[in-house]
CSV table of C-alpha atoms in Angstrom, one decimal:
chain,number,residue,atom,x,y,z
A,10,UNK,CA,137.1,165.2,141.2
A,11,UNK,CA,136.8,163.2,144.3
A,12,UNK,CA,140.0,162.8,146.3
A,13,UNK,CA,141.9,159.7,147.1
A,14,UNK,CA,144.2,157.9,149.5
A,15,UNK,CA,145.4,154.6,150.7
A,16,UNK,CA,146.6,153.0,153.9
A,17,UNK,CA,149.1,150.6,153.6
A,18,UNK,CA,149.2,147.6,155.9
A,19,UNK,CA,152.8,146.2,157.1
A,20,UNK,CA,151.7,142.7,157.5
A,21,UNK,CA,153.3,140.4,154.9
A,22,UNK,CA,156.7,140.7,156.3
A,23,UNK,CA,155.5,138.2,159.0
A,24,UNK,CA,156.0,134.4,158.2
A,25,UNK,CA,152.5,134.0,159.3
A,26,UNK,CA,150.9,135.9,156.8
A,27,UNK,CA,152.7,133.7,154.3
A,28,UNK,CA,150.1,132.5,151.5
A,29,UNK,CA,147.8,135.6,152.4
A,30,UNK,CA,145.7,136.8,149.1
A,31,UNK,CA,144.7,140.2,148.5
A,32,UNK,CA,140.7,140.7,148.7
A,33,UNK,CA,140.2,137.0,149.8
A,34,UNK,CA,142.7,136.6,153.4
A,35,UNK,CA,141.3,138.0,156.5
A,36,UNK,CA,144.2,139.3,158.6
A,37,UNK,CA,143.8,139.4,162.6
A,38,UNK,CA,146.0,140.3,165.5
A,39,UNK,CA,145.6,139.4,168.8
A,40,UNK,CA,146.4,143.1,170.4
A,41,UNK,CA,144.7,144.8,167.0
A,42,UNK,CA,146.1,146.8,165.1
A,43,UNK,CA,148.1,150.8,165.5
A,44,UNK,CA,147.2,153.2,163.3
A,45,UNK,CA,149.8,156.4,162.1
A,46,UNK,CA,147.3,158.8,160.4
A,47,UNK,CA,150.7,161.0,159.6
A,48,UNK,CA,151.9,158.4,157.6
A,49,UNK,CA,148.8,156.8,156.8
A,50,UNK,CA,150.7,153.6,158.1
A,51,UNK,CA,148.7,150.3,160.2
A,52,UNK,CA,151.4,148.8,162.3
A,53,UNK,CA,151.1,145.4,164.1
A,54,UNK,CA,151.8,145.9,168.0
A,55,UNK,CA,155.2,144.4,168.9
A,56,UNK,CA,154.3,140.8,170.5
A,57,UNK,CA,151.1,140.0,168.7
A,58,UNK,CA,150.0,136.8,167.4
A,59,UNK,CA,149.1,136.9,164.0
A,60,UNK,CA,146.3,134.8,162.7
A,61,UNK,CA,145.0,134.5,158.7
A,62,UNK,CA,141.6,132.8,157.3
A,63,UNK,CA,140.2,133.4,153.8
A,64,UNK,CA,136.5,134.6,153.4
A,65,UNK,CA,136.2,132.4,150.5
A,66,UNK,CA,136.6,133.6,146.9
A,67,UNK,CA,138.5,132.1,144.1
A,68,UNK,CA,137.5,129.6,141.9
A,69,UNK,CA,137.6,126.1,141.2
A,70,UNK,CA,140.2,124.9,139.0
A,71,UNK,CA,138.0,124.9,135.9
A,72,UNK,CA,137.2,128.6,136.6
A,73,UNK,CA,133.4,128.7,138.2
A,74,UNK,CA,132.9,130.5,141.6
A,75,UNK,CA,133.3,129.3,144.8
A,76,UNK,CA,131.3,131.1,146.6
A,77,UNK,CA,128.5,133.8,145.9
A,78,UNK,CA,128.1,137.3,147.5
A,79,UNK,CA,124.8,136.5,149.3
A,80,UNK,CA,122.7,136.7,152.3
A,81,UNK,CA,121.2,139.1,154.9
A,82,UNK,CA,122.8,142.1,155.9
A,83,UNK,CA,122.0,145.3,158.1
A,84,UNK,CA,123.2,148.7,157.8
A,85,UNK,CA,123.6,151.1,160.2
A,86,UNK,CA,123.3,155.4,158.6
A,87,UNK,CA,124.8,158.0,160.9
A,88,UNK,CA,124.2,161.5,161.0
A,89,UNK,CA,126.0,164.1,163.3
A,90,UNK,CA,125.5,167.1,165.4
A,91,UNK,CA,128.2,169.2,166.2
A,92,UNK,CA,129.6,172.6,167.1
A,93,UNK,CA,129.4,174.3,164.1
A,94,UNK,CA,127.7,171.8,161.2
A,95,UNK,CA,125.0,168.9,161.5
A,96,UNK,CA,124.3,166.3,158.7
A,97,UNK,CA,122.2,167.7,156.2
A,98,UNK,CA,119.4,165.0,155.9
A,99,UNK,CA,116.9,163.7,159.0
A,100,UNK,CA,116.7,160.9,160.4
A,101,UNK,CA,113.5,160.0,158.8
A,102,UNK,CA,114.8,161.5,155.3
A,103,UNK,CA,118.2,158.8,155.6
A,104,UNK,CA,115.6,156.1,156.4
A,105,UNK,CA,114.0,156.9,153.1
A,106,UNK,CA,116.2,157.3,150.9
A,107,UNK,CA,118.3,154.7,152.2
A,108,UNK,CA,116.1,151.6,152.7
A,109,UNK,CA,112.5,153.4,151.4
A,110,UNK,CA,111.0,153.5,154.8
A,111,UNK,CA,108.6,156.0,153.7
A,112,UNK,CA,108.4,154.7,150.1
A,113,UNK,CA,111.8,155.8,148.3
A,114,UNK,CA,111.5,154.1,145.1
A,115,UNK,CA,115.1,153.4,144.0
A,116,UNK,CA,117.7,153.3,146.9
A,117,UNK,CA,120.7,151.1,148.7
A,118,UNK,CA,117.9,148.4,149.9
A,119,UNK,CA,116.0,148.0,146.7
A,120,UNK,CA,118.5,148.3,143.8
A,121,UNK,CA,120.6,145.7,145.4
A,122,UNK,CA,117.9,143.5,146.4
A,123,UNK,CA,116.5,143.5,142.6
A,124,UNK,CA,119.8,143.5,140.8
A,125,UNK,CA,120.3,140.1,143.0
A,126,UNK,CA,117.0,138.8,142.6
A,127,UNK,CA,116.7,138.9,146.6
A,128,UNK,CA,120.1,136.4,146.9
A,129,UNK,CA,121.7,140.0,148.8
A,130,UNK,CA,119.8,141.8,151.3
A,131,UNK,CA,120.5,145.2,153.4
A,132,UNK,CA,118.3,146.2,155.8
A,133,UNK,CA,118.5,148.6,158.3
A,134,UNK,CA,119.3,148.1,162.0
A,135,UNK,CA,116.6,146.8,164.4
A,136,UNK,CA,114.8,149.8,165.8
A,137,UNK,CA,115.9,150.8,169.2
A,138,UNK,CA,118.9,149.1,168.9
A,139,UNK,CA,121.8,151.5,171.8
A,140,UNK,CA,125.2,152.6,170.3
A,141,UNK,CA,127.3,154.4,172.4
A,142,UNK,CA,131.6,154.5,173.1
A,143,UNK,CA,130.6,153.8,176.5
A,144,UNK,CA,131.9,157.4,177.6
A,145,UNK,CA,129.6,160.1,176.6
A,146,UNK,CA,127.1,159.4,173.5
A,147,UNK,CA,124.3,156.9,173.4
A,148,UNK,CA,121.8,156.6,170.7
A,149,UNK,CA,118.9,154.5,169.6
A,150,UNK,CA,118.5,154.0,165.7
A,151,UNK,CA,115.6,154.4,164.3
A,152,UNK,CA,114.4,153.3,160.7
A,153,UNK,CA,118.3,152.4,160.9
A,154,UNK,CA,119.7,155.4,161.3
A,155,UNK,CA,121.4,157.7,164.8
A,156,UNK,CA,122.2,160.9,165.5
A,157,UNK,CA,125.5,161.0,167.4
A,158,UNK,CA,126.5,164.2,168.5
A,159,UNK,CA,129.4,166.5,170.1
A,160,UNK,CA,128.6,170.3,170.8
A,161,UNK,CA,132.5,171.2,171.1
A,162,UNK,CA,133.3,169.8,168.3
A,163,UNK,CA,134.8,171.5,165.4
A,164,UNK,CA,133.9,170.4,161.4
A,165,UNK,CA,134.4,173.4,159.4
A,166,UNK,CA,138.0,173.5,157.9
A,167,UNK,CA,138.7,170.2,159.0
A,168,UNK,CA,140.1,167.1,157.4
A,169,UNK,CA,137.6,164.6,156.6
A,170,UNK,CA,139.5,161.9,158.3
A,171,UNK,CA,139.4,164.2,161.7
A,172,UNK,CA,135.6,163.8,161.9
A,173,UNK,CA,134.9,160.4,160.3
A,174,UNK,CA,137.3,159.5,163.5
A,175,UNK,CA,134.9,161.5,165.9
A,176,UNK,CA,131.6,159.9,164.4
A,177,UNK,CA,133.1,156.6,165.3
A,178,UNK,CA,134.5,157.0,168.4
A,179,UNK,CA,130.8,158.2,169.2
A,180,UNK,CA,129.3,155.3,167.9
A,181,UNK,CA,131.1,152.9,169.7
A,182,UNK,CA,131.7,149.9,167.5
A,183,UNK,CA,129.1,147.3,165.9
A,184,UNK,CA,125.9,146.0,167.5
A,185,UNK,CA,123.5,142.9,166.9
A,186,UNK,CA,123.4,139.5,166.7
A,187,UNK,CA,125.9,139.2,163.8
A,188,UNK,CA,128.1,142.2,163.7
A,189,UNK,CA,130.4,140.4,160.8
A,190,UNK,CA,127.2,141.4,158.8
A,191,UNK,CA,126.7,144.6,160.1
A,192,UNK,CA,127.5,148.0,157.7
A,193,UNK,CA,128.0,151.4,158.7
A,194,UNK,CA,127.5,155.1,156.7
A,195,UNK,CA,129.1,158.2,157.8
A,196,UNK,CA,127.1,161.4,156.4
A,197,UNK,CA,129.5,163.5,157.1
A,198,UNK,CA,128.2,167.0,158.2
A,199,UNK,CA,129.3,169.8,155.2
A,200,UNK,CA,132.1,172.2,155.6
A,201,UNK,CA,135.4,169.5,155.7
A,202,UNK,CA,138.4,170.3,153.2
A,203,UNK,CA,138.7,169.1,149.6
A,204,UNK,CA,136.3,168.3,147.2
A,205,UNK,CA,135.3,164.9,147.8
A,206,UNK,CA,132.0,163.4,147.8
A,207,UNK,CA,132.6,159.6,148.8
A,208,UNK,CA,135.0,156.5,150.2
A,209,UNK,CA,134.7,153.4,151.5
A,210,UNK,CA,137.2,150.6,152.9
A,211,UNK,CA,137.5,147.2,150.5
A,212,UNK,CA,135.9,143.9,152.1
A,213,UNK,CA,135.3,145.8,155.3
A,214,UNK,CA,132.5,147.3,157.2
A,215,UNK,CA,132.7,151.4,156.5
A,216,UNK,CA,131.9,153.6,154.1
A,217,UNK,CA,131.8,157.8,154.5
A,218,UNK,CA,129.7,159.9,152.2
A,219,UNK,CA,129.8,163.9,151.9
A,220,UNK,CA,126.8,165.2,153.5
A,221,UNK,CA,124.0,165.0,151.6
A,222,UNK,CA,125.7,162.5,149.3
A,223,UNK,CA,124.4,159.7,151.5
A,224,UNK,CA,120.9,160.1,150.1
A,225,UNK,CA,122.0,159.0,146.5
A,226,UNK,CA,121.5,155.4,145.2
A,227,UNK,CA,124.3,155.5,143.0
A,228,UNK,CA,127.0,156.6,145.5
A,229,UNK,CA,125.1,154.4,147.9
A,230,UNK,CA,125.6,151.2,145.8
A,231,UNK,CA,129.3,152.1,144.5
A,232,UNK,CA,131.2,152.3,147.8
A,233,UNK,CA,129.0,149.5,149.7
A,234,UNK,CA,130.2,147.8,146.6
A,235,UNK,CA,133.7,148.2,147.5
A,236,UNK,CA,133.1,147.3,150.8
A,237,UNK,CA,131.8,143.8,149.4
A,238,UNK,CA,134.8,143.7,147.0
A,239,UNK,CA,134.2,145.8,143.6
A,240,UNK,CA,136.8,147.4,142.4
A,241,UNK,CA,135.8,150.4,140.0
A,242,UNK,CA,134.7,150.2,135.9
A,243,UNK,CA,136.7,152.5,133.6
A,244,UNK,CA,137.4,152.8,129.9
A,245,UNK,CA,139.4,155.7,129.4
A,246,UNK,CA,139.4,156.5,132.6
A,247,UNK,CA,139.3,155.3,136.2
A,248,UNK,CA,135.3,155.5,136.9
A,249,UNK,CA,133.9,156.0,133.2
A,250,UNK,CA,132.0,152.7,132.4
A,251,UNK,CA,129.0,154.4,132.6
A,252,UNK,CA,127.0,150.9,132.5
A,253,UNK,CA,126.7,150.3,135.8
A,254,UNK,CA,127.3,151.4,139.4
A,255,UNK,CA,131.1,151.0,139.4
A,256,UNK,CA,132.0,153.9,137.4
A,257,UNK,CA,130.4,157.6,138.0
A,258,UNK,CA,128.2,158.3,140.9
A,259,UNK,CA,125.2,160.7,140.2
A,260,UNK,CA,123.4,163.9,142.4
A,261,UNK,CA,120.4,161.7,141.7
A,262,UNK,CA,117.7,161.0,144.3
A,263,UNK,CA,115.5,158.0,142.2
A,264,UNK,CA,118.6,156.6,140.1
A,265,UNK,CA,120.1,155.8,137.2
A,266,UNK,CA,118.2,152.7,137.6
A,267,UNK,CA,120.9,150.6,136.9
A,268,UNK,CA,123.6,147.6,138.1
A,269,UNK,CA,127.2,146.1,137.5
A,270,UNK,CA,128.9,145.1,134.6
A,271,UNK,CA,129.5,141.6,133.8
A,272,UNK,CA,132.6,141.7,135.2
A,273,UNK,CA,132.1,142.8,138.8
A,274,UNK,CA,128.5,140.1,138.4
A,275,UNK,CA,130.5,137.4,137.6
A,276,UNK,CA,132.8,138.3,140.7
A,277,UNK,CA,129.0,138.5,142.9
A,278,UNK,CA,128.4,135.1,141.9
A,279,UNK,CA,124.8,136.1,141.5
A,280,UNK,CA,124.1,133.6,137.7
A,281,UNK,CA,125.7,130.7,138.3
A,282,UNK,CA,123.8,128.8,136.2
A,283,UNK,CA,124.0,131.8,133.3
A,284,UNK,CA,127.3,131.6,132.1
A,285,UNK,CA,129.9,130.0,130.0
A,286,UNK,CA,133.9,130.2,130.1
A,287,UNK,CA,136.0,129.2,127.7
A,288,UNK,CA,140.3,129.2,128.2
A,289,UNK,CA,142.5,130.1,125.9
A,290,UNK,CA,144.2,127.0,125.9
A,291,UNK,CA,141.0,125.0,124.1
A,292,UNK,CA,141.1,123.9,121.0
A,293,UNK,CA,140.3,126.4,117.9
A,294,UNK,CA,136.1,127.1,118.1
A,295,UNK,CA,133.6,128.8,116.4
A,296,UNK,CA,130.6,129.1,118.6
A,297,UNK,CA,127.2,131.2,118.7
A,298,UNK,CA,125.1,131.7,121.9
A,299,UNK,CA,121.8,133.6,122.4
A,300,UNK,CA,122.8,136.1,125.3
A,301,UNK,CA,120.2,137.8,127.5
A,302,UNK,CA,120.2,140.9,129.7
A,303,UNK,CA,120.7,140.5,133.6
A,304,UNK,CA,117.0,141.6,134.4
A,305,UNK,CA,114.9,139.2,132.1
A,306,UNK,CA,116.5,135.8,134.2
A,307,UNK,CA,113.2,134.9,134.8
A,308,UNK,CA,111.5,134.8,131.2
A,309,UNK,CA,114.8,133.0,130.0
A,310,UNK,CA,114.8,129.9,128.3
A,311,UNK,CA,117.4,126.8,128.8
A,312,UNK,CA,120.6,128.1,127.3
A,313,UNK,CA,120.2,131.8,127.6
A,314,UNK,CA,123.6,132.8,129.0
A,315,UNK,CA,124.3,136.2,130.4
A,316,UNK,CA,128.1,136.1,130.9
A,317,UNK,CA,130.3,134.6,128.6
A,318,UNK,CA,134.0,134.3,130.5
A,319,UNK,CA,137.2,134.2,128.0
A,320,UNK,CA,140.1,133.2,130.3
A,321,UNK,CA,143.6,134.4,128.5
A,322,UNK,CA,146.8,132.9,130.3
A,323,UNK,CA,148.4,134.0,127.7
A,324,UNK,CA,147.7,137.8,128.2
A,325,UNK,CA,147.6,137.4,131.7
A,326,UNK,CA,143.6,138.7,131.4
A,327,UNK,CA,139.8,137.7,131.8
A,328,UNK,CA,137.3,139.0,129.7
A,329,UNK,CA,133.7,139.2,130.4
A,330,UNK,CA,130.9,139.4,127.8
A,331,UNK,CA,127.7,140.1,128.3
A,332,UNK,CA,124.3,141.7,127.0
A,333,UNK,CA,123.7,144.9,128.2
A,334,UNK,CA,119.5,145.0,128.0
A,335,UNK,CA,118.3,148.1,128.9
A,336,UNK,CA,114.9,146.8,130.7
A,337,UNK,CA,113.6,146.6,133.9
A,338,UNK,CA,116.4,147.1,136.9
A,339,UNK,CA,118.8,148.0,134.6
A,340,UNK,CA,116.2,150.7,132.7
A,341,UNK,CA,118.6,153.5,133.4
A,342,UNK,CA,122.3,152.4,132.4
A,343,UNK,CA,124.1,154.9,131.2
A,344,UNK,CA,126.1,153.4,128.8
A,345,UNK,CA,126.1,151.0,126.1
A,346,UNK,CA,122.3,150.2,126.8
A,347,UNK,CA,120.9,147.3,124.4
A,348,UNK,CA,124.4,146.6,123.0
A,349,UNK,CA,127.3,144.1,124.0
A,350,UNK,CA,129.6,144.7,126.0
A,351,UNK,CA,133.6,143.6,126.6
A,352,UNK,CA,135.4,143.9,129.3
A,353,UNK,CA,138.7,143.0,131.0
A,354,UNK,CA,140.3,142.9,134.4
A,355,UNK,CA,143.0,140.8,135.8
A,356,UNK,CA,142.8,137.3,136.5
A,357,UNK,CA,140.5,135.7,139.4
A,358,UNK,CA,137.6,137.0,141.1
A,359,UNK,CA,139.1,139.3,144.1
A,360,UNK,CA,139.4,142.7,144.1
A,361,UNK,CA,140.6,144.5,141.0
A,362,UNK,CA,139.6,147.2,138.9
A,363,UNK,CA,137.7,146.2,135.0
A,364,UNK,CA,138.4,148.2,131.8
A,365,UNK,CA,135.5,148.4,129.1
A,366,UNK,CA,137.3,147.5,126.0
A,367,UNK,CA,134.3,147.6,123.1
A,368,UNK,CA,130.5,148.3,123.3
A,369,UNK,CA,129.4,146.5,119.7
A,370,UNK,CA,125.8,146.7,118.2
A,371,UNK,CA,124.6,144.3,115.8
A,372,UNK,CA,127.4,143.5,112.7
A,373,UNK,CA,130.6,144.9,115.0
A,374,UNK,CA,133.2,142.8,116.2
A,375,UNK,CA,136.0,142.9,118.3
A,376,UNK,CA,139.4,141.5,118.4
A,377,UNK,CA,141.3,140.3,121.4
A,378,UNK,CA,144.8,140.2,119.5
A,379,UNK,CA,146.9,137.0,120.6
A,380,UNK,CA,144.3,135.3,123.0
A,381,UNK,CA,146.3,132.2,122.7
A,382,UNK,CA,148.2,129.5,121.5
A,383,UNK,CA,145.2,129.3,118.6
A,384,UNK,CA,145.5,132.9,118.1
A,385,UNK,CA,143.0,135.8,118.3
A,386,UNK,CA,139.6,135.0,119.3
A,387,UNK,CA,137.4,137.5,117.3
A,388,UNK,CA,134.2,138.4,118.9
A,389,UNK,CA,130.8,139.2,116.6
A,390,UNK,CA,127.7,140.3,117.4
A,391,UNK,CA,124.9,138.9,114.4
A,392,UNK,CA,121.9,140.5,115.7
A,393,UNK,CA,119.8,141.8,118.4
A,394,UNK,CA,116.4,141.8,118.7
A,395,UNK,CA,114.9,144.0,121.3
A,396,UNK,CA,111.2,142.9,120.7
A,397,UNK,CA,111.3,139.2,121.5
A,398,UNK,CA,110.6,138.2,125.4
A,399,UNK,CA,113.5,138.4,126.3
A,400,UNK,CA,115.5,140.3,124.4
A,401,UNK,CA,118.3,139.1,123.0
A,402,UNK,CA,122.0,139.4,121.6
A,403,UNK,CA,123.6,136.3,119.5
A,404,UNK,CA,127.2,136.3,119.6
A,405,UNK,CA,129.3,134.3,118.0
A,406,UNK,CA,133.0,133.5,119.0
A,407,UNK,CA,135.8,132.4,116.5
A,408,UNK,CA,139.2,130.9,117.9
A,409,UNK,CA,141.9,129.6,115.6
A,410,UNK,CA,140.3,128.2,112.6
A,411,UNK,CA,137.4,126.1,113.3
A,412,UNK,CA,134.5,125.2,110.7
A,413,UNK,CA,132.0,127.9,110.7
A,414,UNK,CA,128.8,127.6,112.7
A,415,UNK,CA,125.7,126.1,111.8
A,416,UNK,CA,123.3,129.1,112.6
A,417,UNK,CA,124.0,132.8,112.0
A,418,UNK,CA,120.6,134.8,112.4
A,419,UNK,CA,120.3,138.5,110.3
A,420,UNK,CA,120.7,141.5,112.3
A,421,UNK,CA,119.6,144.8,112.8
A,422,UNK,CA,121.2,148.4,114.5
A,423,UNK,CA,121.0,148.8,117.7
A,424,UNK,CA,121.6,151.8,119.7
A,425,UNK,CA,124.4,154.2,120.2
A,426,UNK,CA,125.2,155.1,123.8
A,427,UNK,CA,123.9,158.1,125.9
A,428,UNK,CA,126.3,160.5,126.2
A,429,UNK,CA,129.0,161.2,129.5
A,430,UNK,CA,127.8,163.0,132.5
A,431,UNK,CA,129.2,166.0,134.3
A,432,UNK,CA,129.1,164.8,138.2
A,433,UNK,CA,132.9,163.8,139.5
A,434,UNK,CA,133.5,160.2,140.5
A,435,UNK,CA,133.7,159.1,143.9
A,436,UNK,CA,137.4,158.5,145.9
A,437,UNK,CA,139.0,155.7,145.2
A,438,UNK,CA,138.7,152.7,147.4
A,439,UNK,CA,141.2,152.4,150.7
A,440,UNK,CA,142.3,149.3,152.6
A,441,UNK,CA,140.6,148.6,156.3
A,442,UNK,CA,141.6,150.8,159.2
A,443,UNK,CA,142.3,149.4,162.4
């Protein structure tokens, strides 16, 4: 199992940071911040001025996104030399299998590009582009990855932490144009304590991998995705929604070819004009809707939906809905592939973790007990067809007591799920260092 831990942040005791929200307020301090690795504390230096902004997120009143997870971004990959250990993987094997520079099929660069349809980009570095602390390392990437070394330093029997904190201090900090949109990877070189494989830092820049971990798509996607927001999928467990890149990471070099759930797509903002919500405070209804798999947007017809958003203020919850086609970038899910899909988090669109909560194939239903003022809101899935172009799911919804709907289609079986796999999960997600 992959090991966790957390930095806490004493900021909110500070009238400035009054009205700050968690995933969505950017904190800054005009003499940075101090950071207690002992006590795993970030301190604000006595006589700072604090300043807050929010990055965006939320919704609007009537619950559609604000703002979309979008645009350009480069990554920076480092490797490291050292004393006793080096990064497993090349230079020119990172560039592969991170951005398909030598033509990697499935990778950080491509599943996220396709899984966006292009709306979020990472690229590697510009060639040639100097890091250095200014001290004693400089290095030119290349294919968007360094090599930063240290020949008296010491990785085996070390903590993690101990040489994540060495590979930066040899970087030197961000470079480019835009360095707000700039990533880094850590490949840690083998031989630290504890069995952990992955981590990465919530709406920040960093991410550390295990060695030869980095080369792994799904690892790759899961902790950038924290670093963009994502908080992780469970159903029993805290990474075991095996539909998408949220939950498990895989030793896999070309895949699972696969995504995010509805939940953490809805929180990209990537379909805006694919979805429906409906509140708990509505009137009773009894409504159908043809729902289509993430991957065929582009062969669907005016109103296919793909998320359908049930907003409970009553329970406190959101649930997301959605069509889990198993087809094109999402070919390799894991988990409840050509079947519907429930899930819940907590309300908004920040960070938070979602729970899977029923994976239905055609003539199944599931209940969300005491939805709202109406009562439950059942949810049934009449058929799927996985022939038609594109395939699809029709779903019907009953609140309260409503007449019943005009159209309801036969159905067929779909499906069971594939079954678990054995690789461990990666660490949970940390708050940003200083």
């Amino acid at each position: 199992m992959g090991r966790g831990r957390e930095v806490l942040a004493e900021l909110f005791d500070f009238d400035d940071c009054e009205g700050a929200e968690s995933a969505v307020t950017e904190i800054s301090s005009s003499n940075g911040f101090d950071y207690d690795g002992e006590s795993n504390t970030v301190h604000i230096p006595p006589g700072s001025t604090i300043s807050k902004k929010n990055r965006g997120g939320g919704v609007e009143s009537n619950g559609r996104r604000r703002l979309a997870t979008v645009g350009q971004k480069t990554v920076l990959v480092v490797r490291a030399e050292f004393f006793d250990a080096s990064t497993g993987s090349t230079i020119a094997t990172l560039g592969d299998e991170v951005f398909g520079t030598n033509g990697d099929v499935i990778n950080l660069k491509s599943q996220y590009d396709a899984c966006s349809y292009g709306q979020l980009t990472f690229s590697p570095v510009a060639d040639g582009t100097t890091f250095s602390n200014g001290v004693d390392s400089s290095a030119n990437s290349l294919n968007g990855v360094i090599t930063v070394s240290n020949p008296s330093f010491n990785v085996i029997g070390q903590g993690d932490g101990v040489v994540r904190e060495e590979m930066r201090r040899l970087v030197g900090g961000r470079k480019g144009n835009d360095i707000n949109n700039q990533y880094h990877m850590l490949c840690i070189p083998p031989g630290t304590t504890g069995g952990w494989i992955g981590y990465a830092y919530i709406n920040y820049w960093l991410s550390v991998y295990n060695d030869n971990w980095c080369n792994y798509p799904s690892i790759q996607m899961h902790e950038i995705g924290h670093n963009i927001g994502l908080g992780h999928a469970g159903e029993t467990a805290t990474y075991d929604d095996q539909s998408g890149m949220m939950g498990y990471s895989y030793s896999s070099d070309e895949g699972p070819v696969m995504c995010f759930n509805a939940a953490k797509t809805f929180q990209l903002g990537w379909f805006n004009n694919n979805y429906v919500i409906q509140q708990s405070d509505s009137e009773a209804f009894n409504l159908e809707y043809p729902m289509i798999g993430f991957a065929q947007r582009e062969v669907a017809s005016a109103g296919d939906i793909m998320i359908l958003r049930l907003m409970s203020t009553t329970l406190s919850k959101d649930f997301y809905v959605h069509f889990n086609a198993q087809i094109g970038f999402n070919s390799g899910t894991r988990e409840a592939g050509n079947q519907v899909m429930v899930a819940e988090r907590p309300p908004g669109v920040g960070y938070a973790a979602s729970t899977l909560r029923s994976k239905l194939s055609a003539g199944l239903s599931y209940t969300i007990v005491g939805f709202g003022a109406q009562g439950d809101l059942i949810i049934t899935v009449d058929s799927i067809n996985t022939s038609s172009t594109p395939r699809v799911a029709f779903v019907r919804f009953e609140y309260g007591s409503p007449a019943p709907p005009t159209f309801q289609p036969t159905f067929a079986p779909t499906p069971l799920p594939t079954p678990t796999p054995t690789n461990p999960p990666t660490d949970p997600p940390t708050a940003a260092p200083t």
